[in-house]
mmCIF file of C-alpha atoms in Angstrom:
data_model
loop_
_atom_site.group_PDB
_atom_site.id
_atom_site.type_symbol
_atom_site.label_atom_id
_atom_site.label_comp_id
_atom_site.label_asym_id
_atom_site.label_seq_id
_atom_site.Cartn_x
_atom_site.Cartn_y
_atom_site.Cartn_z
ATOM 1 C CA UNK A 136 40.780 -7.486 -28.403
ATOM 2 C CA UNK A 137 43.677 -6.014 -26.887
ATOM 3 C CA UNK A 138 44.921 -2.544 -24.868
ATOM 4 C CA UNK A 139 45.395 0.403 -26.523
ATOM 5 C CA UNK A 140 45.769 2.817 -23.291
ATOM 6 C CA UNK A 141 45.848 1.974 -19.714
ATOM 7 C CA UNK A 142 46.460 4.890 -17.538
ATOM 8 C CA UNK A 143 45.412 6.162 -13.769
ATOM 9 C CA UNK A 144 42.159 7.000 -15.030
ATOM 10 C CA UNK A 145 41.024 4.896 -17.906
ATOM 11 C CA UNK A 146 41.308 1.393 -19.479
ATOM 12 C CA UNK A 147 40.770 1.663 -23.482
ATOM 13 C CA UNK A 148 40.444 -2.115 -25.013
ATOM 14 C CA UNK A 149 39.673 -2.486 -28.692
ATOM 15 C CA UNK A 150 40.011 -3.851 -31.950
ATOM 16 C CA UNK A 151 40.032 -3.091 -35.701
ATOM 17 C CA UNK A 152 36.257 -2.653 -35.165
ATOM 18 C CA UNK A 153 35.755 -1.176 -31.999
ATOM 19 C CA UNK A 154 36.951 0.358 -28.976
ATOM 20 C CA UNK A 155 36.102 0.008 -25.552
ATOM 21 C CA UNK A 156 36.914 2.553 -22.963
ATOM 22 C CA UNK A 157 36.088 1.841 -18.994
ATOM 23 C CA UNK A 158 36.721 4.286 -16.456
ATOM 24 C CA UNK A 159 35.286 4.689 -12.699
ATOM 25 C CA UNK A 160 33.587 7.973 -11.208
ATOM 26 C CA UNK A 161 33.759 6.362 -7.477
ATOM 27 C CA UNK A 162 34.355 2.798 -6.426
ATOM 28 C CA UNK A 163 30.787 2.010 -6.909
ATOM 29 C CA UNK A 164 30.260 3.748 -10.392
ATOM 30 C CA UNK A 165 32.199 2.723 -13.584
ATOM 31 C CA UNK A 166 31.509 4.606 -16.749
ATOM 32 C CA UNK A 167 31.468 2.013 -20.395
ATOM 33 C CA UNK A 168 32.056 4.115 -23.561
ATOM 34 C CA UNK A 169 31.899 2.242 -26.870
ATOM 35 C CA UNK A 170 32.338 3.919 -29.891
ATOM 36 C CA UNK A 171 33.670 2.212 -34.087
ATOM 37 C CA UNK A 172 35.478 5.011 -35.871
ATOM 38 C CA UNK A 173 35.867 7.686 -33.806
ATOM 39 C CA UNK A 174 37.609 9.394 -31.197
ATOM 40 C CA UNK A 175 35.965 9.043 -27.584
ATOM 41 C CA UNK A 176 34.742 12.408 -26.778
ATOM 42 C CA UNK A 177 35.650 13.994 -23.410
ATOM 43 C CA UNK A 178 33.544 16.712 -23.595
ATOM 44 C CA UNK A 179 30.662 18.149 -21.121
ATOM 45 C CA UNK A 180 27.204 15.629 -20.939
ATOM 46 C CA UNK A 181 23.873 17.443 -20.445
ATOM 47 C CA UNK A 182 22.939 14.412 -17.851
ATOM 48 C CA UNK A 183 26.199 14.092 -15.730
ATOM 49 C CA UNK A 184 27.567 16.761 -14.040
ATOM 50 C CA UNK A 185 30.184 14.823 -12.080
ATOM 51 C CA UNK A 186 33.747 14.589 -14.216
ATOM 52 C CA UNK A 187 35.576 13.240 -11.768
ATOM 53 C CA UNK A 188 38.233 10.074 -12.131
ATOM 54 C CA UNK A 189 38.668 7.512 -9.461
ATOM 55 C CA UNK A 190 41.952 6.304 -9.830
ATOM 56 C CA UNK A 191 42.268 3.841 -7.360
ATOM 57 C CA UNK A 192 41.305 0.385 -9.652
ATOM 58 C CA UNK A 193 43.395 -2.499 -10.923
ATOM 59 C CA UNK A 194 43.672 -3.887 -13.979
ATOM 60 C CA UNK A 195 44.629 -7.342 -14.998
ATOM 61 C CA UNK A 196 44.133 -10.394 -17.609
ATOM 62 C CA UNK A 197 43.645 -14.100 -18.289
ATOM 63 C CA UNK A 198 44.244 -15.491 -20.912
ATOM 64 C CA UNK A 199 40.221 -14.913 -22.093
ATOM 65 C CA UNK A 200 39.313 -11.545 -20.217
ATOM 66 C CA UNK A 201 40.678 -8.100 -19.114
ATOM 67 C CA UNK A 202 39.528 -7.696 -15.380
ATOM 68 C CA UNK A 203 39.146 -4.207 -13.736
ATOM 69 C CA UNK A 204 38.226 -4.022 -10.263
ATOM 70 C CA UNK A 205 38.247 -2.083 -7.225
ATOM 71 C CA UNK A 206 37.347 -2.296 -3.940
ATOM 72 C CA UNK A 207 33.425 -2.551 -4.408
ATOM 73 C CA UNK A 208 33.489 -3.879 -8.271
ATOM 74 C CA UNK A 209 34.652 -6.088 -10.664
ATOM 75 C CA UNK A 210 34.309 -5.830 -14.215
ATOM 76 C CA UNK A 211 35.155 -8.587 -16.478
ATOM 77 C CA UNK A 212 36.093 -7.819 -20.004
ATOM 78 C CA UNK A 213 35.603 -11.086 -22.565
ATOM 79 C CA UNK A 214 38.776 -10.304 -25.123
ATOM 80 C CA UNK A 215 36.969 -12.166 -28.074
ATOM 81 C CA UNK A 216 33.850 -10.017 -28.524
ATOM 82 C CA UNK A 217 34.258 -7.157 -25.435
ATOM 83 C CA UNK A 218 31.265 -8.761 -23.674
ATOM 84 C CA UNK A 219 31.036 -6.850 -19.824
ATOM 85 C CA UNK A 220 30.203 -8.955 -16.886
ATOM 86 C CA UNK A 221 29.614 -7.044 -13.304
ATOM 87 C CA UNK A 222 30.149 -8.730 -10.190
ATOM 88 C CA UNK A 223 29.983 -7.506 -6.361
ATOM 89 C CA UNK A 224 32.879 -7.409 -4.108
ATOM 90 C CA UNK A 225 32.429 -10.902 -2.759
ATOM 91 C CA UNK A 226 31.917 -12.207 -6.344
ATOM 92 C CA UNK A 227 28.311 -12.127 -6.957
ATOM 93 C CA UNK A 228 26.994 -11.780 -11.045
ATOM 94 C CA UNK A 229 24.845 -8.822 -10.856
ATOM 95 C CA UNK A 230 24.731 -8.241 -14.819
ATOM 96 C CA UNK A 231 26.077 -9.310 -17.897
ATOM 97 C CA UNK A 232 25.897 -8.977 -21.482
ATOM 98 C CA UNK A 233 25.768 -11.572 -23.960
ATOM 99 C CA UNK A 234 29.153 -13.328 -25.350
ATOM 100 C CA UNK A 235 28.776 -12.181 -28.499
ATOM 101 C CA UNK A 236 29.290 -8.234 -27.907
ATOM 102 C CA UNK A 237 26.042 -6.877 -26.392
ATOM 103 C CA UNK A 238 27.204 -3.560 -27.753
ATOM 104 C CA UNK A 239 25.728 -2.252 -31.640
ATOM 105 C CA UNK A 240 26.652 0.769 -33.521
ATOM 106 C CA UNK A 241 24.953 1.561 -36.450
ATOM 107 C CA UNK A 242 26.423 5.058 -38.800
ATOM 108 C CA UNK A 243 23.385 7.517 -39.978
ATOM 109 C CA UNK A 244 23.375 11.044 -40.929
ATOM 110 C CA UNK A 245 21.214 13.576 -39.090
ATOM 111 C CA UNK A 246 18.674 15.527 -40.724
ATOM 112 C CA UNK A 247 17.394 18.476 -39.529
ATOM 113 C CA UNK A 248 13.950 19.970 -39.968
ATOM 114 C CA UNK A 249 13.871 23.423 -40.004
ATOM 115 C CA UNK A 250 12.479 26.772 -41.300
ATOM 116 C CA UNK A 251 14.445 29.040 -43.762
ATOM 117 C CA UNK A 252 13.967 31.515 -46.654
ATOM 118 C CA UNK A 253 16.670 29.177 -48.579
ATOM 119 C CA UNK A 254 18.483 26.057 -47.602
ATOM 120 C CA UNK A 255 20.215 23.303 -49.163
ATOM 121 C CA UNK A 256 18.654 19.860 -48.833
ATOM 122 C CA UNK A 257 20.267 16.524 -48.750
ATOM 123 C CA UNK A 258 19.320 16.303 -52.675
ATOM 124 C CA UNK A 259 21.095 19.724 -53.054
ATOM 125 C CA UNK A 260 18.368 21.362 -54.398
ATOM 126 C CA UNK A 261 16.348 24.449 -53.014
ATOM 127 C CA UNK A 262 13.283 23.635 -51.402
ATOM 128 C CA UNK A 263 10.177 26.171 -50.663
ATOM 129 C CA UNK A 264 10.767 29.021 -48.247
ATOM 130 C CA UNK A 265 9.197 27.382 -45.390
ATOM 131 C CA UNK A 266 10.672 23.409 -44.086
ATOM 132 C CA UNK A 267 13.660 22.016 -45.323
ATOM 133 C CA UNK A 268 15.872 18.933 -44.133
ATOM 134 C CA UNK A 269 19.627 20.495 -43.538
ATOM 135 C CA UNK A 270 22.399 17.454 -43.067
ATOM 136 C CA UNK A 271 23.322 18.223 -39.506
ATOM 137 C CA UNK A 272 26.390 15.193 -38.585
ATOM 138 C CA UNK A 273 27.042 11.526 -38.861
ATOM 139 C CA UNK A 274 26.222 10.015 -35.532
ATOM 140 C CA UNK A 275 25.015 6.390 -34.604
ATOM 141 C CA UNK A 276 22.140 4.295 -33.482
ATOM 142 C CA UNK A 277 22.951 2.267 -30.528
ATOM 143 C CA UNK A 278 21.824 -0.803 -29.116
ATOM 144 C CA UNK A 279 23.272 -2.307 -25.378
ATOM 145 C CA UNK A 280 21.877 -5.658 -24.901
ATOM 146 C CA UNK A 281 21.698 -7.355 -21.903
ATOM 147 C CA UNK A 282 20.806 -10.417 -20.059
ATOM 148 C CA UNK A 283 19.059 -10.388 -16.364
ATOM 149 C CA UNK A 284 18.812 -12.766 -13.799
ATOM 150 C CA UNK A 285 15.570 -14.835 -13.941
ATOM 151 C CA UNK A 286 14.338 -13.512 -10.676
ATOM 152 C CA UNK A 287 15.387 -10.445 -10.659
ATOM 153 C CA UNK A 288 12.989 -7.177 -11.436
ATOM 154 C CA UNK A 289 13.566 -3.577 -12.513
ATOM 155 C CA UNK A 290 12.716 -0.167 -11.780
ATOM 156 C CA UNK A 291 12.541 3.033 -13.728
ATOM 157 C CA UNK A 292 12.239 5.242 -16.972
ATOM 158 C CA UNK A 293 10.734 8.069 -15.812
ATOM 159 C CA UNK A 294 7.100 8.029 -15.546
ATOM 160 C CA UNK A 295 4.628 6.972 -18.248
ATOM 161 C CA UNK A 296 1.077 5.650 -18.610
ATOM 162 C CA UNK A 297 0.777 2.383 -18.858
ATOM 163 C CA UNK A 298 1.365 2.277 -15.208
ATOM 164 C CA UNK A 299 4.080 -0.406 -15.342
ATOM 165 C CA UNK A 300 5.874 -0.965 -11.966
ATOM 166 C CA UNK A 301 8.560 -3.960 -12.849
ATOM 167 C CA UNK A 302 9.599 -3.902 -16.231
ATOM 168 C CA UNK A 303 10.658 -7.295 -16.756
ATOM 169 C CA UNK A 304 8.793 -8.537 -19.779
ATOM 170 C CA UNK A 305 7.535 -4.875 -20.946
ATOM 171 C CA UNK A 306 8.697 -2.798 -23.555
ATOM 172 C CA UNK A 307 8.626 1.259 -23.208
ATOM 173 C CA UNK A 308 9.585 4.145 -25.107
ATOM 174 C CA UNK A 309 11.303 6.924 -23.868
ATOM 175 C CA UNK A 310 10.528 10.076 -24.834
ATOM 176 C CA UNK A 311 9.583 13.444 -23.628
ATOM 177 C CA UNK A 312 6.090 14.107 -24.504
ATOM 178 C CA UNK A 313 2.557 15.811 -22.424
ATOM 179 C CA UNK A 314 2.051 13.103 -19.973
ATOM 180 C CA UNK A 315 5.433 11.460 -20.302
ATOM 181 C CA UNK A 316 8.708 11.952 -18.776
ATOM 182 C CA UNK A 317 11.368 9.899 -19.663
ATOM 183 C CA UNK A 318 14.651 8.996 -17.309
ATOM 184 C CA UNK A 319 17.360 6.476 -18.762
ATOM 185 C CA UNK A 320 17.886 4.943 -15.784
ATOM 186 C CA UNK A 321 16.393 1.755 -14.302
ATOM 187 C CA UNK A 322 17.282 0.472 -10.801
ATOM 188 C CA UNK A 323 17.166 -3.561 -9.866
ATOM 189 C CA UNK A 324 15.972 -5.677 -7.513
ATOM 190 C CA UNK A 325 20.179 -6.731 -7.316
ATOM 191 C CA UNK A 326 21.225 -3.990 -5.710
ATOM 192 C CA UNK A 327 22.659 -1.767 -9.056
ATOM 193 C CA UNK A 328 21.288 0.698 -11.694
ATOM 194 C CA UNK A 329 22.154 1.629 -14.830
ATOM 195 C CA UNK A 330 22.415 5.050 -16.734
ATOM 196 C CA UNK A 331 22.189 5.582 -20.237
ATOM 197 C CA UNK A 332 23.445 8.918 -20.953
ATOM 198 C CA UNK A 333 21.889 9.938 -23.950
ATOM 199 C CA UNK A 334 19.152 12.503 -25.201
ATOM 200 C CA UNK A 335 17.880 11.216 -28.368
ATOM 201 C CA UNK A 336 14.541 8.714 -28.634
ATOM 202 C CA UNK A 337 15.443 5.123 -26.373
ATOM 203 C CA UNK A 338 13.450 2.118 -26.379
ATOM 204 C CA UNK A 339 13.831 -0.852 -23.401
ATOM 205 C CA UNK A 340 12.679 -4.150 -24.616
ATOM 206 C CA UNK A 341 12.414 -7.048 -22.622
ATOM 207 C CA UNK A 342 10.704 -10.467 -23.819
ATOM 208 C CA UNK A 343 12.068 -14.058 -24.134
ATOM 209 C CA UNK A 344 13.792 -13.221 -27.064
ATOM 210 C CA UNK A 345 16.338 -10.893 -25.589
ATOM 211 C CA UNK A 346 16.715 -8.051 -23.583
ATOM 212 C CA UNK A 347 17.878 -4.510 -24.625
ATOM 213 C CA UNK A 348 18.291 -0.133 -24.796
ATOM 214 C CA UNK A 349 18.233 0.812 -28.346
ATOM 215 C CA UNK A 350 19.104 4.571 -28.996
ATOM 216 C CA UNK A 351 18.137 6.969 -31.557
ATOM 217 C CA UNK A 352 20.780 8.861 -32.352
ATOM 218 C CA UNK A 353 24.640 9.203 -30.020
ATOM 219 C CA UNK A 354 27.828 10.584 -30.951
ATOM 220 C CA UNK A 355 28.878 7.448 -29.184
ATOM 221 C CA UNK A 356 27.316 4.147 -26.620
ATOM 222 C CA UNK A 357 27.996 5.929 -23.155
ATOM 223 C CA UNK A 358 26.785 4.590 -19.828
ATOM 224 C CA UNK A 359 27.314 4.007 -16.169
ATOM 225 C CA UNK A 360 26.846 0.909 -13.715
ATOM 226 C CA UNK A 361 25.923 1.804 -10.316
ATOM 227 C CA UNK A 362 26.526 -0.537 -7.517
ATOM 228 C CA UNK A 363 24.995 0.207 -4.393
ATOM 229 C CA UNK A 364 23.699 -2.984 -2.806
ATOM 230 C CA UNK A 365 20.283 -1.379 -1.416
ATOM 231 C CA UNK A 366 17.876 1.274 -3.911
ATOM 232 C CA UNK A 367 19.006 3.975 -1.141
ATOM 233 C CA UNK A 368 21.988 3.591 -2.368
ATOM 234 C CA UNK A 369 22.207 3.015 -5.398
ATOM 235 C CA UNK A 370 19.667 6.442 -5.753
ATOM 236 C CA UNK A 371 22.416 7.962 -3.938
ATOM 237 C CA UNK A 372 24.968 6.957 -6.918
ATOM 238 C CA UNK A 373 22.447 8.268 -9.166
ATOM 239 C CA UNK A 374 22.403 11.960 -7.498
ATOM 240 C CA UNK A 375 26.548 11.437 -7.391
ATOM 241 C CA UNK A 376 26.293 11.536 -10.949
ATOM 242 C CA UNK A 377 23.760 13.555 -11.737
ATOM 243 C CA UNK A 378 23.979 16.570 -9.256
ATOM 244 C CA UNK A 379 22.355 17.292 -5.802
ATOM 245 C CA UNK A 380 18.552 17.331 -5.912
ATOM 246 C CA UNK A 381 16.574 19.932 -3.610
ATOM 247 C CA UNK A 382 14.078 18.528 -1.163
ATOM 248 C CA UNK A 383 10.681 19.748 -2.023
ATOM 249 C CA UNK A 384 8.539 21.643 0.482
ATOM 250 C CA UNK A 385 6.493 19.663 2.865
ATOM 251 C CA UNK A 386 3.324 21.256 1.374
ATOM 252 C CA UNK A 387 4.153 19.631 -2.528
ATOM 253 C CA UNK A 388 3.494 16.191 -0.480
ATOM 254 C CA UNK A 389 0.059 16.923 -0.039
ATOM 255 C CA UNK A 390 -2.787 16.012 -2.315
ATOM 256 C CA UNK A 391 -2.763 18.202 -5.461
ATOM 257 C CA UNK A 392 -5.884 18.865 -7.517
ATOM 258 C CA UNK A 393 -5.718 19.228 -11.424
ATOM 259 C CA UNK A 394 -7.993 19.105 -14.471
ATOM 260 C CA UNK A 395 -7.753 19.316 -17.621
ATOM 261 C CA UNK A 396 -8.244 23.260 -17.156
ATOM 262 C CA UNK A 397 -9.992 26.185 -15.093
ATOM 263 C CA UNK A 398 -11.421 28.954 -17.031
ATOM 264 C CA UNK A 399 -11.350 31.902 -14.513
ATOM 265 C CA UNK A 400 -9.531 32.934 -11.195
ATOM 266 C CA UNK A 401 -13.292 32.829 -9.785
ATOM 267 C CA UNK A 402 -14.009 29.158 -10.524
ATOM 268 C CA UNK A 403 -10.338 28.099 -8.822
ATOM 269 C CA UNK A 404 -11.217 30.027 -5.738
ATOM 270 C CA UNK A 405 -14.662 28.325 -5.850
ATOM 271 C CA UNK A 406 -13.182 24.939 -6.137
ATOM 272 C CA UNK A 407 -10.816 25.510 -3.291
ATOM 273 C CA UNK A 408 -13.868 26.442 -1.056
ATOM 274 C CA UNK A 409 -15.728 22.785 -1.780
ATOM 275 C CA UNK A 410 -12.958 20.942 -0.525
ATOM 276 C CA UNK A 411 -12.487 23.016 2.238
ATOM 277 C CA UNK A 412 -16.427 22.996 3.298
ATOM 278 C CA UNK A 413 -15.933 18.806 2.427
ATOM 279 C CA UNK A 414 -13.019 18.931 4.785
ATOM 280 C CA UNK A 415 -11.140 16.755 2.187
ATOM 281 C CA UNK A 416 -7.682 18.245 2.213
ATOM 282 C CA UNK A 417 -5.872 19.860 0.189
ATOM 283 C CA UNK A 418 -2.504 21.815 -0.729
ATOM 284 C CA UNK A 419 -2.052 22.889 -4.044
ATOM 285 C CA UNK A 420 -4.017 23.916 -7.079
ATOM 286 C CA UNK A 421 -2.740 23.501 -10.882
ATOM 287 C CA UNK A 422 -3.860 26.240 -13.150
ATOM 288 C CA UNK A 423 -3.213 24.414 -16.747
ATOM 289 C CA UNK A 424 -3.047 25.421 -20.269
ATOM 290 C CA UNK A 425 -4.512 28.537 -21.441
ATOM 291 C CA UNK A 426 -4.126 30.621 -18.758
ATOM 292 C CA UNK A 427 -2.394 33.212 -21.126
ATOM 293 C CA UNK A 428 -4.131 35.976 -23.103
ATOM 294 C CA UNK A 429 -7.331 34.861 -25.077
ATOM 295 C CA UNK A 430 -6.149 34.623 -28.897
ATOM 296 C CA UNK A 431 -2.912 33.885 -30.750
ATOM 297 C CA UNK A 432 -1.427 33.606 -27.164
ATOM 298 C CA UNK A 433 -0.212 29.870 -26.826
ATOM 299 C CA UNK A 434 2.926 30.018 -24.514
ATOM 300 C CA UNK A 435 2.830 33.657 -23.103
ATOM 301 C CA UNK A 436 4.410 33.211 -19.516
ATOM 302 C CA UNK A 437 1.311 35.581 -18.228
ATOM 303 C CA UNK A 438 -2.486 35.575 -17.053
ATOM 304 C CA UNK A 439 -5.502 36.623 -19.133
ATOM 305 C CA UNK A 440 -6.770 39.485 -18.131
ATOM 306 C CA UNK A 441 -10.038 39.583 -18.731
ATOM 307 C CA UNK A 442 -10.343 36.017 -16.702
ATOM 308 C CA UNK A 443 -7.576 36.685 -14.085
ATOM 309 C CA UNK A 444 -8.343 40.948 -13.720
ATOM 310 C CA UNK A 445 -5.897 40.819 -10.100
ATOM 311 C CA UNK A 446 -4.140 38.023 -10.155
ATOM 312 C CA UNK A 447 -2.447 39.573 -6.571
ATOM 313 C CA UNK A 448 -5.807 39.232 -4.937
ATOM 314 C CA UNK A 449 -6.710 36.045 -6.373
ATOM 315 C CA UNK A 450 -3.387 34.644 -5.513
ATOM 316 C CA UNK A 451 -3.803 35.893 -1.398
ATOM 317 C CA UNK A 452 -7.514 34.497 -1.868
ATOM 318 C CA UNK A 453 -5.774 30.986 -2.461
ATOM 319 C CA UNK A 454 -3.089 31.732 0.538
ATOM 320 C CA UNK A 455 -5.301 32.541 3.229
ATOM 321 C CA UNK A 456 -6.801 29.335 2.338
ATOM 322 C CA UNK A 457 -3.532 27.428 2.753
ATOM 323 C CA UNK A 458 -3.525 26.677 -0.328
ATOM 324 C CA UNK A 459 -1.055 26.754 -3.039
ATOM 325 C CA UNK A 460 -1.541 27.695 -6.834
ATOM 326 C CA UNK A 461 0.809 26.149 -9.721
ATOM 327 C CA UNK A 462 0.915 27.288 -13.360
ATOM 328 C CA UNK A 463 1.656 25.318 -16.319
ATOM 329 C CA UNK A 464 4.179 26.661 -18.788
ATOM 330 C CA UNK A 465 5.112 25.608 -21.847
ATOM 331 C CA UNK A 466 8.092 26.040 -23.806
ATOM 332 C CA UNK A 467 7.197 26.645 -26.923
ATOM 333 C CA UNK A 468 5.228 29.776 -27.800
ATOM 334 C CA UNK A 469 2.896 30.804 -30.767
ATOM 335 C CA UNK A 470 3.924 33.063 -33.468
ATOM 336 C CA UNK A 471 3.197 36.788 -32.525
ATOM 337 C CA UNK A 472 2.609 36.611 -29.115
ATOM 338 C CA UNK A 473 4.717 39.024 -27.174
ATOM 339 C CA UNK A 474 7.427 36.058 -25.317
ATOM 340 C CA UNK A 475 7.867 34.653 -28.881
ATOM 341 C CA UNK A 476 8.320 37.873 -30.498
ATOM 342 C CA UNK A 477 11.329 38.691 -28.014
ATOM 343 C CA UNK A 478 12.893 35.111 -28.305
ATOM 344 C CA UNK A 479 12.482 35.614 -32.198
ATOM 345 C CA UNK A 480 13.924 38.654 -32.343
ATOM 346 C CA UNK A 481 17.206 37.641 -30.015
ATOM 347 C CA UNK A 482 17.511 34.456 -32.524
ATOM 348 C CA UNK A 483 16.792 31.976 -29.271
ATOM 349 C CA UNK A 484 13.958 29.611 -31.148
ATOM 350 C CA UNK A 485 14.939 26.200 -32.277
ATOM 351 C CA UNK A 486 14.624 25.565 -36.319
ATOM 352 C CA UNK A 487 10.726 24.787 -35.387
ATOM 353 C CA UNK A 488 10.586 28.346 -34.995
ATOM 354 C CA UNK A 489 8.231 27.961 -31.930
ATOM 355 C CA UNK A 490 10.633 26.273 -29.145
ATOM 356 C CA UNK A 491 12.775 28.280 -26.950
ATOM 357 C CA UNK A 492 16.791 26.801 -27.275
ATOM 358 C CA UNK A 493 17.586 25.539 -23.842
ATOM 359 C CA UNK A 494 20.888 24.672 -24.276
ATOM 360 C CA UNK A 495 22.002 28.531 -24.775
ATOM 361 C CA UNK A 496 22.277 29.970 -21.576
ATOM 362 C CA UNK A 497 20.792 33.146 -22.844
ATOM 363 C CA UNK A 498 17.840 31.824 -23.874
ATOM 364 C CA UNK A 499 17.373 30.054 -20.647
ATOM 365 C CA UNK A 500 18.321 33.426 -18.707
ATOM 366 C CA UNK A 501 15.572 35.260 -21.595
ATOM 367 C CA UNK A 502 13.032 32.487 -20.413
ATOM 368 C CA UNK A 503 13.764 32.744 -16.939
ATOM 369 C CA UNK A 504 13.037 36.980 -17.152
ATOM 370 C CA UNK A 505 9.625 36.253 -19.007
ATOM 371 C CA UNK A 506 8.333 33.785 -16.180
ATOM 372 C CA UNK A 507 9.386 36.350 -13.546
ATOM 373 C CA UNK A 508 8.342 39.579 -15.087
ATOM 374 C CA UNK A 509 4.841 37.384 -16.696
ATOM 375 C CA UNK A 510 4.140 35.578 -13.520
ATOM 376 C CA UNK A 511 6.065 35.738 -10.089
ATOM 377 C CA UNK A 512 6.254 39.397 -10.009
ATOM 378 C CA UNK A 513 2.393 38.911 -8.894
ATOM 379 C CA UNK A 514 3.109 36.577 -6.279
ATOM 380 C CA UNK A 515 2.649 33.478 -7.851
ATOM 381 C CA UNK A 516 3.348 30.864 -5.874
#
C-alpha cells in the first residue's frame, strides 16, 4: 500500500485493490472511508451533520505502517493489507482490526420494488401493471471486522428486544421495524465508540470465531472512531457528529402508560382516574394505533370521530389531571384515506405507494402540515 494524496485535511492510502482514505472531524474523532473502484464521495450523509476538517494531525511511516496522529489519537496504518490499529495518547490499544484487512467490499446491483403501469425489469421484459423490480445502482455489501480486548464490553444499537445490555458474544440485527430502533453506534467499556454511517440493513456479530458489522447495501465502508476516555464523553463525540440533541421535558421522565390500544377518549380518561384514585403516579398517556377514522383509514394524522367527538375537551380532561396524552403516527398511510390521497396526488409516496418520502423536504414539510392541521390544532399535547 502506498499514498496517493496527503493534504491538510485527508490521508488517502491504497492499492490496485483498494483505497483507504482517513481524515479527522476533531482531535478525538477520525473518519475511515474504504471504498474498491470508485471515487470517495464527498457528498452530504443523512447521519452526520458535522463536515468539518481538523487539520491539525501528522502523518508519518515505518517501514511496515503509515501512522496518523494527533494530539489525543494515533492511528496506525499496516501497509501490507491496510489493517487500522487505534491507540490513546499515552499509547494504549483501544481497537484493532485483524492483519489481514478487516475491511470487505462486495459489488451488487440494487433492485427496486415498486409499483407502475409499465416498467422494465432486470430480464427486460414487461411485467404486470402492479410490482416490478427496476435496477436502481451498483453499490456494495460491506463487512468491518474487528477484534476486542478480552475484557472489554460494549454498548449500543439502538434498542431492541432481546434485552441485551453488553454485547460481547451476541449477535443483533439492525433494522428499523415496530418495536425496534436501530443506532449504528456502540460505545465500550475502553473509553471509545464507533459509528457506522450507513442506512441500509447491518448485522453485529460477535462469537469466538470473529467479530464484525456487515452492511447491506453502501455506496462505500464509511465510519468514525470516537475517543473520549469516559461514555460522557465519548456521547458527547457522538452529538459532535451527529447534531445537538434537545433535552426532553421533565414530565417525559415520568412513568408512561401504554397498551396495545384504547378504544375511546372515555376509557383513557377513565384509566387516568384509577391511577390517580391508586395514587400510583403518572405523566403521560399513549393513545396507539387506530386512533384515526373507523374504515380504510390506516395512517390518517387525525381522531375518529365517532370515538373522540371533542378531542379539545378530552385533551383539557387529561391536563387538569396533569397528565399528558401522546399519539402514535405512522408513516405510511392506506390507499384512499384523505393524508394519502394528498401525498399521492403531490407524487411524495415511496415506490410502495403507501410510505411518505422523507428525504424530500416537501414531503416532510406536506407531513408536517397534516400532523398539525389533523392533530395539534386541537391541542394535542
Amino acid at each position: 500500500m502506498y499514498i496517493l494524496v496527503s493534504n491538510e485535511n485527508y490521508v488517502i492510502l491504497g492499492n490496485a485493490t483498494f483505497k483507504l482514505r482517513i481524515a479527522f472531524v476533531t482531535e478525538s474523532i477520525a473518519q475511515i472511508t474504504f471504498t474498491k473502484d470508485k471515487p470517495f464521495k464527498f457528498s452530504h450523509s443523512l447521519i452526520v451533520t458535522n463536515q468539518r476538517c481538523f487539520t491539525d494531525y501528522n502523518f508519518s511511516e515505518t517501514a511496515l505502517n503509515f501512522i496518523i496522529e494527533t494530539t489525543a489519537l494515533k492511528l496506525v496504518v499496516s501497509k501490507e493489507y491496510g489493517a487500522i490499529s487505534y491507540f490513546d495518547q499515552n499509547g494504549k490499544r483501544l481497537l484493532q482490526e485483524p492483519e489481514r484487512g478487516g475491511k470487505w467490499l462486495t459489488g451488487k446491483t440494487v433492485y427496486n420494488s415498486v409499483v407502475k403501469n409499465s416498467a422494465r425489469s432486470a430480464s427486460n421484459n414487461n411485467v404486470d401493471a402492479k410490482h416490478c423490480s427496476m435496477m436502481s445502482r451498483d453499490v456494495f455489501e460491506a463487512k468491518l471486522e474487528l477484534v476486542f480486548d478480552e475484557n472489554e464490553a460494549i454498548f449500543g444499537f439502538g434498542s431492541h428486544e432481546e434485552g441485551y445490555g453488553n454485547m460481547r458474544g451476541k449477535r443483533c440485527q439492525l433494522y428499523q421495524h415496530s418495536r425496534k430502533i436501530a443506532i449504528p453506534y456502540f460505545v465500550s467499556t475502553l473509553g471509545y465508540g464507533v459509528l457506522l454511517d450507513c442506512c441500509s440493513l447491518i448485522t453485529f456479530h460477535d462469537d469466538a470465531l470473529g467479530s464484525y458489522l456487515w452492511a447491506d447495501v453502501v455506496d462505500e465502508l464509511d465510519f468514525y472512531f470516537i475517543y473520549g476516555g469516559k461514555f460522557d464523553s465519548v456521547t458527547r463525540g457522538y452529538h459532535e457528529l451527529t447534531g445537538r440533541v434537545p433535552l426532553f421535558p421533565k414530565w417525559a421522565f415520568g412513568y408512561i402508560q401504554s397498551k396495545e390500544r384504547y378504544i375511546n377518549a372515555k376509557e383513557i380518561v377513565d384509566v387516568v382516574d384509577e391511577y390517580r384514585r391508586r395514587g400510583i403516579p403518572l405523566d403521560l398517556i399513549a393513545l396507539d394505533w387506530r386512533s384515526w377514522p373507523s374504515g380504510n383509514g390506516w395512517g390518517q394524522k387525525s381522531l375518529d370521530p365517532t370515538r373522540f367527538p371533542d378531542p379539545t375537551s378530552f385533551l383539557n380532561a387529561l391536563h387538569k389531571r396533569n397528565v399528558h396524552l401522546m399519539v402514535s403516527v405512522w408513516p405510511s398511510m392506506s390507499d384512499g384515506c384523505a393524508n394519502h390521497c394528498e401525498m399521492k396526488k403531490s407524487h411524495f409516496l415511496l415506490d410502495d405507494n403507501s410510505t411518505y418520502n422523507a428525504f424530500v423536504p416537501e414531503a416532510r414539510a406536506c407531513y408536517w402540515n397534516q400532523t398539525n392541521t389533523g392533530l395539534f390544532c386541537d391541542d394535542f399535547r
